[in-house]
Amino acid sequence: MANCRRGSTGLAIGGLPPITTTIVKPIVLLSLTGAVLSLFFLWISSNSSRVGLHIGGWRRPMTESAGGGGGVPAETMPPPRAFILWLHGLGDSGPANEPIKSFFTSREFSATRWSFPSAPVMPVSCN
């Protein structure tokens, strides 16, 4: 009878006050989520050399090139550490913005992959 529910000031689950259970549940859930994500990323990084998967995306084998012939080995270029998707404004195009890369010359941007997509041309009713 000691663990029975009483009014709003009484004991709740297993003798713990209700405020404790509302704090403990999110902490336990967050901890479990972090542990599962950590294990997943450890598993991905341990399998990356066998599968050819890098965090930045898939890579070609070292001897393969875009043209199918000799070409530059893939290991001469550093693996991409960052990806920048540069979106253009109204009336512009992606290739017109490619010279922007030349402004980012510090060594932090040496292993950065860039993309300058172009949006389809559409009539604009209002500027």
Backbone as JSON Lines, residues from 0, in Angstrom:
{"i":0,"aa":"M","n":[0.8,-1.18,0.0],"ca":[0.0,0.0,0.0],"c":[0.86,1.26,0.0]}
{"i":1,"aa":"A","n":[2.15,1.1,0.31],"ca":[3.03,2.27,0.4],"c":[3.3,2.88,-0.97]}
{"i":2,"aa":"N","n":[3.29,2.07,-2.05],"ca":[3.58,2.58,-3.4],"c":[2.32,2.91,-4.18]}
{"i":3,"aa":"C","n":[1.2,3.03,-3.56],"ca":[-0.04,3.37,-4.26],"c":[0.0,4.83,-4.7]}
{"i":4,"aa":"R","n":[-0.71,5.14,-5.76],"ca":[-0.79,6.52,-6.24],"c":[-1.64,7.33,-5.28]}
{"i":5,"aa":"R","n":[-1.15,8.51,-5.01],"ca":[-1.92,9.46,-4.2],"c":[-2.27,10.64,-5.09]}
{"i":6,"aa":"G","n":[-2.54,11.76,-4.51],"ca":[-2.89,12.96,-5.26],"c":[-1.72,13.47,-6.07]}
{"i":7,"aa":"S","n":[-1.77,14.7,-6.56],"ca":[-0.74,15.26,-7.42],"c":[0.58,15.46,-6.7]}
{"i":8,"aa":"T","n":[0.58,15.49,-5.37],"ca":[1.83,15.67,-4.62],"c":[2.42,14.35,-4.17]}
{"i":9,"aa":"G","n":[1.76,13.25,-4.46],"ca":[2.21,11.95,-3.98],"c":[3.24,11.32,-4.9]}
{"i":10,"aa":"L","n":[3.5,10.06,-4.65],"ca":[4.48,9.31,-5.42],"c":[3.86,8.78,-6.7]}
{"i":11,"aa":"A","n":[4.7,8.56,-7.71],"ca":[4.19,8.08,-8.99],"c":[4.78,6.71,-9.3]}
{"i":12,"aa":"I","n":[5.6,6.59,-10.3],"ca":[6.12,5.33,-10.8],"c":[7.24,4.83,-9.91]}
{"i":13,"aa":"G","n":[7.07,3.66,-9.32],"ca":[8.13,3.02,-8.56],"c":[8.65,3.85,-7.39]}
{"i":14,"aa":"G","n":[7.89,4.72,-6.85],"ca":[8.32,5.5,-5.71],"c":[9.05,6.78,-6.07]}
{"i":15,"aa":"L","n":[9.24,7.08,-7.36],"ca":[9.92,8.32,-7.77],"c":[8.9,9.42,-7.94]}
{"i":16,"aa":"P","n":[9.25,10.64,-7.6],"ca":[8.33,11.74,-7.84],"c":[8.13,11.94,-9.35]}
{"i":17,"aa":"P","n":[6.98,12.45,-9.78],"ca":[6.7,12.62,-11.22],"c":[7.72,13.49,-11.94]}
{"i":18,"aa":"I","n":[8.29,14.5,-11.3],"ca":[9.26,15.38,-11.97],"c":[10.52,14.61,-12.35]}
{"i":19,"aa":"T","n":[10.91,13.64,-11.54],"ca":[12.12,12.86,-11.83],"c":[11.93,12.02,-13.08]}
{"i":20,"aa":"T","n":[10.78,11.41,-13.23],"ca":[10.55,10.58,-14.42],"c":[10.45,11.42,-15.68]}
{"i":21,"aa":"T","n":[9.96,12.64,-15.59],"ca":[9.89,13.48,-16.79],"c":[11.26,14.0,-17.19]}
{"i":22,"aa":"I","n":[12.21,14.04,-16.29],"ca":[13.57,14.46,-16.63],"c":[14.4,13.28,-17.09]}
{"i":23,"aa":"V","n":[14.21,12.13,-16.46],"ca":[15.03,10.96,-16.74],"c":[14.75,10.41,-18.13]}
{"i":24,"aa":"K","n":[13.49,10.35,-18.55],"ca":[13.15,9.76,-19.85],"c":[13.84,10.46,-21.02]}
{"i":25,"aa":"P","n":[13.8,11.79,-21.14],"ca":[14.51,12.43,-22.26],"c":[16.02,12.23,-22.21]}
{"i":26,"aa":"I","n":[16.59,12.22,-21.01],"ca":[18.04,12.01,-20.89],"c":[18.42,10.62,-21.35]}
{"i":27,"aa":"V","n":[17.66,9.61,-20.94],"ca":[17.93,8.24,-21.37],"c":[17.75,8.11,-22.88]}
{"i":28,"aa":"L","n":[16.71,8.7,-23.43],"ca":[16.47,8.63,-24.87],"c":[17.58,9.32,-25.66]}
{"i":29,"aa":"L","n":[18.02,10.48,-25.19],"ca":[19.11,11.19,-25.85],"c":[20.42,10.39,-25.78]}
{"i":30,"aa":"S","n":[20.68,9.77,-24.65],"ca":[21.89,8.95,-24.49],"c":[21.87,7.75,-25.42]}
{"i":31,"aa":"L","n":[20.73,7.08,-25.5],"ca":[20.62,5.93,-26.4],"c":[20.78,6.34,-27.86]}
{"i":32,"aa":"T","n":[20.18,7.45,-28.25],"ca":[20.31,7.93,-29.62],"c":[21.76,8.26,-29.95]}
{"i":33,"aa":"G","n":[22.45,8.93,-29.04],"ca":[23.86,9.24,-29.25],"c":[24.72,8.0,-29.36]}
{"i":34,"aa":"A","n":[24.44,7.0,-28.53],"ca":[25.21,5.75,-28.58],"c":[24.99,5.02,-29.9]}
{"i":35,"aa":"V","n":[23.75,4.96,-30.36],"ca":[23.45,4.28,-31.63],"c":[24.1,5.02,-32.79]}
{"i":36,"aa":"L","n":[24.04,6.35,-32.81],"ca":[24.68,7.11,-33.89],"c":[26.19,6.94,-33.87]}
{"i":37,"aa":"S","n":[26.79,6.93,-32.69],"ca":[28.24,6.73,-32.58],"c":[28.64,5.37,-33.12]}
{"i":38,"aa":"L","n":[27.9,4.34,-32.75],"ca":[28.2,3.0,-33.26],"c":[28.03,2.93,-34.78]}
{"i":39,"aa":"F","n":[27.01,3.6,-35.31],"ca":[26.79,3.6,-36.75],"c":[27.96,4.25,-37.48]}
{"i":40,"aa":"F","n":[28.41,5.42,-37.0],"ca":[29.52,6.1,-37.67],"c":[30.83,5.33,-37.52]}
{"i":41,"aa":"L","n":[31.02,4.66,-36.4],"ca":[32.21,3.8,-36.26],"c":[32.15,2.65,-37.24]}
{"i":42,"aa":"W","n":[30.98,2.06,-37.42],"ca":[30.83,0.96,-38.35],"c":[31.07,1.42,-39.78]}
{"i":43,"aa":"I","n":[30.53,2.59,-40.15],"ca":[30.73,3.14,-41.5],"c":[32.21,3.41,-41.74]}
{"i":44,"aa":"S","n":[32.89,4.01,-40.78],"ca":[34.31,4.34,-40.98],"c":[35.17,3.09,-41.04]}
{"i":45,"aa":"S","n":[34.8,2.02,-40.34],"ca":[35.6,0.8,-40.41],"c":[35.37,0.06,-41.72]}
{"i":46,"aa":"N","n":[34.2,0.22,-42.34],"ca":[33.9,-0.45,-43.6],"c":[34.25,0.39,-44.82]}
{"i":47,"aa":"S","n":[34.67,1.64,-44.62],"ca":[34.88,2.53,-45.76],"c":[36.01,2.07,-46.66]}
{"i":48,"aa":"S","n":[37.05,1.48,-46.11],"ca":[38.17,1.06,-46.95],"c":[37.81,-0.16,-47.79]}
{"i":49,"aa":"R","n":[36.95,-1.02,-47.3],"ca":[36.56,-2.21,-48.05],"c":[35.53,-1.89,-49.11]}
{"i":50,"aa":"V","n":[34.62,-0.98,-48.84],"ca":[33.52,-0.7,-49.74],"c":[33.85,0.4,-50.73]}
{"i":51,"aa":"G","n":[34.78,1.28,-50.39],"ca":[35.09,2.42,-51.24],"c":[34.22,3.62,-50.89]}
{"i":52,"aa":"L","n":[33.68,3.63,-49.69],"ca":[32.79,4.71,-49.27],"c":[33.54,5.64,-48.34]}
{"i":53,"aa":"H","n":[33.47,6.92,-48.65],"ca":[34.01,7.94,-47.76],"c":[32.84,8.75,-47.26]}
{"i":54,"aa":"I","n":[33.04,9.47,-46.19],"ca":[31.96,10.29,-45.65],"c":[31.51,11.3,-46.7]}
{"i":55,"aa":"G","n":[32.41,11.78,-47.56],"ca":[32.06,12.74,-48.59],"c":[31.35,12.13,-49.78]}
{"i":56,"aa":"G","n":[31.29,10.81,-49.9],"ca":[30.63,10.17,-51.02],"c":[31.46,9.01,-51.54]}
{"i":57,"aa":"W","n":[31.04,8.44,-52.66],"ca":[31.75,7.3,-53.24],"c":[32.98,7.79,-53.97]}
{"i":58,"aa":"R","n":[34.01,6.97,-54.0],"ca":[35.22,7.32,-54.74],"c":[35.5,6.23,-55.76]}
{"i":59,"aa":"R","n":[36.23,6.6,-56.79],"ca":[36.64,5.63,-57.79],"c":[37.89,4.91,-57.3]}
{"i":60,"aa":"P","n":[38.13,3.7,-57.76],"ca":[39.39,3.05,-57.43],"c":[40.56,3.85,-57.97]}
{"i":61,"aa":"M","n":[41.74,3.64,-57.42],"ca":[42.88,4.49,-57.72],"c":[43.29,4.45,-59.19]}
{"i":62,"aa":"T","n":[43.12,3.33,-59.87],"ca":[43.59,3.23,-61.25],"c":[42.54,3.67,-62.26]}
{"i":63,"aa":"E","n":[41.31,3.82,-61.85],"ca":[40.25,4.19,-62.79],"c":[40.21,5.7,-62.97]}
{"i":64,"aa":"S","n":[39.89,6.13,-64.16],"ca":[39.73,7.56,-64.42],"c":[38.44,7.77,-65.18]}
{"i":65,"aa":"A","n":[38.08,9.02,-65.39],"ca":[36.82,9.33,-66.06],"c":[36.82,8.85,-67.5]}
{"i":66,"aa":"G","n":[37.96,8.91,-68.18],"ca":[38.03,8.51,-69.57],"c":[38.27,7.03,-69.77]}
{"i":67,"aa":"G","n":[38.52,6.29,-68.71],"ca":[38.78,4.87,-68.82],"c":[40.24,4.55,-69.02]}
{"i":68,"aa":"G","n":[41.09,5.54,-69.32],"ca":[42.51,5.28,-69.52],"c":[43.32,5.57,-68.29]}
{"i":69,"aa":"G","n":[44.63,5.8,-68.46],"ca":[45.56,6.03,-67.37],"c":[45.12,7.13,-66.43]}
{"i":70,"aa":"G","n":[45.25,8.36,-66.71],"ca":[44.76,9.42,-65.86],"c":[45.53,9.6,-64.57]}
{"i":71,"aa":"V","n":[45.1,10.54,-63.78],"ca":[45.74,10.85,-62.51],"c":[45.19,9.93,-61.43]}
{"i":72,"aa":"P","n":[46.06,9.34,-60.62],"ca":[45.55,8.49,-59.53],"c":[44.7,9.31,-58.57]}
{"i":73,"aa":"A","n":[43.68,8.68,-58.02],"ca":[42.74,9.37,-57.14],"c":[43.4,9.84,-55.85]}
{"i":74,"aa":"E","n":[44.49,9.22,-55.42],"ca":[45.1,9.57,-54.15],"c":[45.98,10.81,-54.23]}
{"i":75,"aa":"T","n":[46.21,11.38,-55.42],"ca":[47.01,12.6,-55.5],"c":[46.22,13.81,-55.04]}
{"i":76,"aa":"M","n":[44.91,13.75,-55.12],"ca":[44.07,14.84,-54.64],"c":[43.6,14.5,-53.23]}
{"i":77,"aa":"P","n":[43.57,15.49,-52.33],"ca":[43.09,15.18,-50.98],"c":[41.6,14.87,-51.02]}
{"i":78,"aa":"P","n":[41.13,13.99,-50.15],"ca":[39.69,13.7,-50.14],"c":[38.92,14.94,-49.71]}
{"i":79,"aa":"P","n":[37.74,15.16,-50.26],"ca":[36.99,16.37,-49.9],"c":[36.61,16.35,-48.43]}
{"i":80,"aa":"R","n":[36.84,17.49,-47.77],"ca":[36.48,17.63,-46.36],"c":[35.24,18.47,-46.2]}
{"i":81,"aa":"A","n":[34.86,19.19,-47.25],"ca":[33.69,20.06,-47.19],"c":[33.04,20.11,-48.56]}
{"i":82,"aa":"F","n":[31.79,20.48,-48.58],"ca":[31.05,20.62,-49.83],"c":[30.29,21.94,-49.77]}
{"i":83,"aa":"I","n":[30.46,22.75,-50.8],"ca":[29.77,24.03,-50.88],"c":[28.85,24.0,-52.09]}
{"i":84,"aa":"L","n":[27.58,24.2,-51.84],"ca":[26.57,24.27,-52.89],"c":[26.22,25.74,-53.04]}
{"i":85,"aa":"W","n":[26.67,26.36,-54.14],"ca":[26.49,27.79,-54.35],"c":[25.28,27.98,-55.25]}
{"i":86,"aa":"L","n":[24.23,28.6,-54.72],"ca":[23.01,28.83,-55.48],"c":[22.99,30.25,-56.02]}
{"i":87,"aa":"H","n":[22.66,30.39,-57.29],"ca":[22.66,31.71,-57.91],"c":[21.35,32.43,-57.67]}
{"i":88,"aa":"G","n":[21.35,33.71,-57.98],"ca":[20.17,34.54,-57.8],"c":[19.32,34.58,-59.06]}
{"i":89,"aa":"L","n":[18.3,35.38,-59.01],"ca":[17.35,35.5,-60.11],"c":[18.03,36.07,-61.36]}
{"i":90,"aa":"G","n":[17.88,35.39,-62.48],"ca":[18.45,35.85,-63.74],"c":[19.9,35.48,-63.94]}
{"i":91,"aa":"D","n":[20.48,34.73,-63.05],"ca":[21.89,34.35,-63.14],"c":[21.98,32.87,-63.5]}
{"i":92,"aa":"S","n":[23.19,32.36,-63.65],"ca":[23.38,30.94,-63.92],"c":[24.51,30.41,-63.04]}
{"i":93,"aa":"G","n":[24.56,29.11,-62.88],"ca":[25.59,28.49,-62.05],"c":[27.0,28.71,-62.56]}
{"i":94,"aa":"P","n":[27.29,28.43,-63.85],"ca":[28.65,28.62,-64.35],"c":[29.15,30.06,-64.25]}
{"i":95,"aa":"A","n":[28.25,31.03,-64.26],"ca":[28.67,32.42,-64.14],"c":[29.24,32.72,-62.75]}
{"i":96,"aa":"N","n":[28.92,31.9,-61.77],"ca":[29.4,32.11,-60.41],"c":[30.65,31.31,-60.08]}
{"i":97,"aa":"E","n":[31.13,30.47,-60.98],"ca":[32.3,29.63,-60.69],"c":[33.56,30.42,-60.34]}
{"i":98,"aa":"P","n":[33.8,31.62,-60.87],"ca":[35.0,32.37,-60.47],"c":[35.03,32.73,-58.98]}
{"i":99,"aa":"I","n":[33.93,32.59,-58.29],"ca":[33.89,32.88,-56.85],"c":[34.86,31.97,-56.1]}
{"i":100,"aa":"K","n":[35.1,30.77,-56.63],"ca":[36.04,29.83,-55.98],"c":[37.4,30.46,-55.78]}
{"i":101,"aa":"S","n":[37.82,31.33,-56.69],"ca":[39.17,31.9,-56.61],"c":[39.34,32.82,-55.4]}
{"i":102,"aa":"F","n":[38.25,33.29,-54.8],"ca":[38.35,34.14,-53.61],"c":[38.64,33.33,-52.35]}
{"i":103,"aa":"F","n":[38.39,32.03,-52.39],"ca":[38.59,31.17,-51.23],"c":[39.89,30.38,-51.43]}
{"i":104,"aa":"T","n":[41.02,31.02,-51.16],"ca":[42.32,30.41,-51.46],"c":[43.05,29.92,-50.22]}
{"i":105,"aa":"S","n":[42.5,30.1,-49.03],"ca":[43.21,29.63,-47.83],"c":[43.27,28.11,-47.82]}
{"i":106,"aa":"R","n":[44.16,27.58,-47.04],"ca":[44.38,26.13,-47.05],"c":[43.17,25.37,-46.52]}
{"i":107,"aa":"E","n":[42.3,26.02,-45.76],"ca":[41.09,25.35,-45.27],"c":[40.17,24.94,-46.43]}
{"i":108,"aa":"F","n":[40.26,25.65,-47.55],"ca":[39.41,25.35,-48.7],"c":[40.1,24.48,-49.74]}
{"i":109,"aa":"S","n":[41.31,23.99,-49.45],"ca":[42.03,23.2,-50.45],"c":[41.35,21.86,-50.73]}
{"i":110,"aa":"A","n":[40.68,21.29,-49.76],"ca":[40.0,20.01,-49.95],"c":[38.49,20.19,-49.95]}
{"i":111,"aa":"T","n":[38.03,21.24,-50.61],"ca":[36.6,21.53,-50.67],"c":[36.06,21.2,-52.05]}
{"i":112,"aa":"R","n":[34.93,20.56,-52.08],"ca":[34.26,20.26,-53.34],"c":[33.18,21.31,-53.55]}
{"i":113,"aa":"W","n":[33.09,21.84,-54.75],"ca":[32.16,22.92,-55.07],"c":[31.12,22.45,-56.09]}
{"i":114,"aa":"S","n":[29.93,23.01,-56.03],"ca":[28.9,22.75,-57.04],"c":[28.16,24.05,-57.32]}
{"i":115,"aa":"F","n":[28.0,24.35,-58.6],"ca":[27.32,25.57,-59.05],"c":[26.18,25.17,-59.99]}
{"i":116,"aa":"P","n":[25.07,24.68,-59.47],"ca":[23.98,24.26,-60.35],"c":[23.24,25.46,-60.93]}
{"i":117,"aa":"S","n":[22.61,25.23,-62.07],"ca":[21.78,26.26,-62.71],"c":[20.32,25.86,-62.59]}
{"i":118,"aa":"A","n":[19.5,26.82,-62.24],"ca":[18.06,26.58,-62.18],"c":[17.49,26.63,-63.58]}
{"i":119,"aa":"P","n":[16.38,25.94,-63.83],"ca":[15.77,26.03,-65.15],"c":[15.26,27.45,-65.42]}
{"i":120,"aa":"V","n":[15.31,27.83,-66.68],"ca":[14.86,29.17,-67.07],"c":[13.34,29.18,-67.07]}
{"i":121,"aa":"M","n":[12.78,30.14,-66.35],"ca":[11.32,30.27,-66.25],"c":[10.96,31.74,-66.32]}
{"i":122,"aa":"P","n":[9.81,32.08,-66.88],"ca":[9.39,33.48,-66.88],"c":[9.08,33.93,-65.45]}
{"i":123,"aa":"V","n":[9.42,35.18,-65.17],"ca":[9.18,35.74,-63.84],"c":[8.09,36.79,-63.95]}
{"i":124,"aa":"S","n":[7.09,36.69,-63.1],"ca":[5.99,37.65,-63.17],"c":[6.22,38.86,-62.28]}
{"i":125,"aa":"C","n":[7.11,38.74,-61.31],"ca":[7.31,39.82,-60.35],"c":[8.74,39.77,-59.84]}
{"i":126,"aa":"N","n":[9.43,40.91,-59.81],"ca":[10.8,40.96,-59.31],"c":[10.82,41.46,-57.91]}
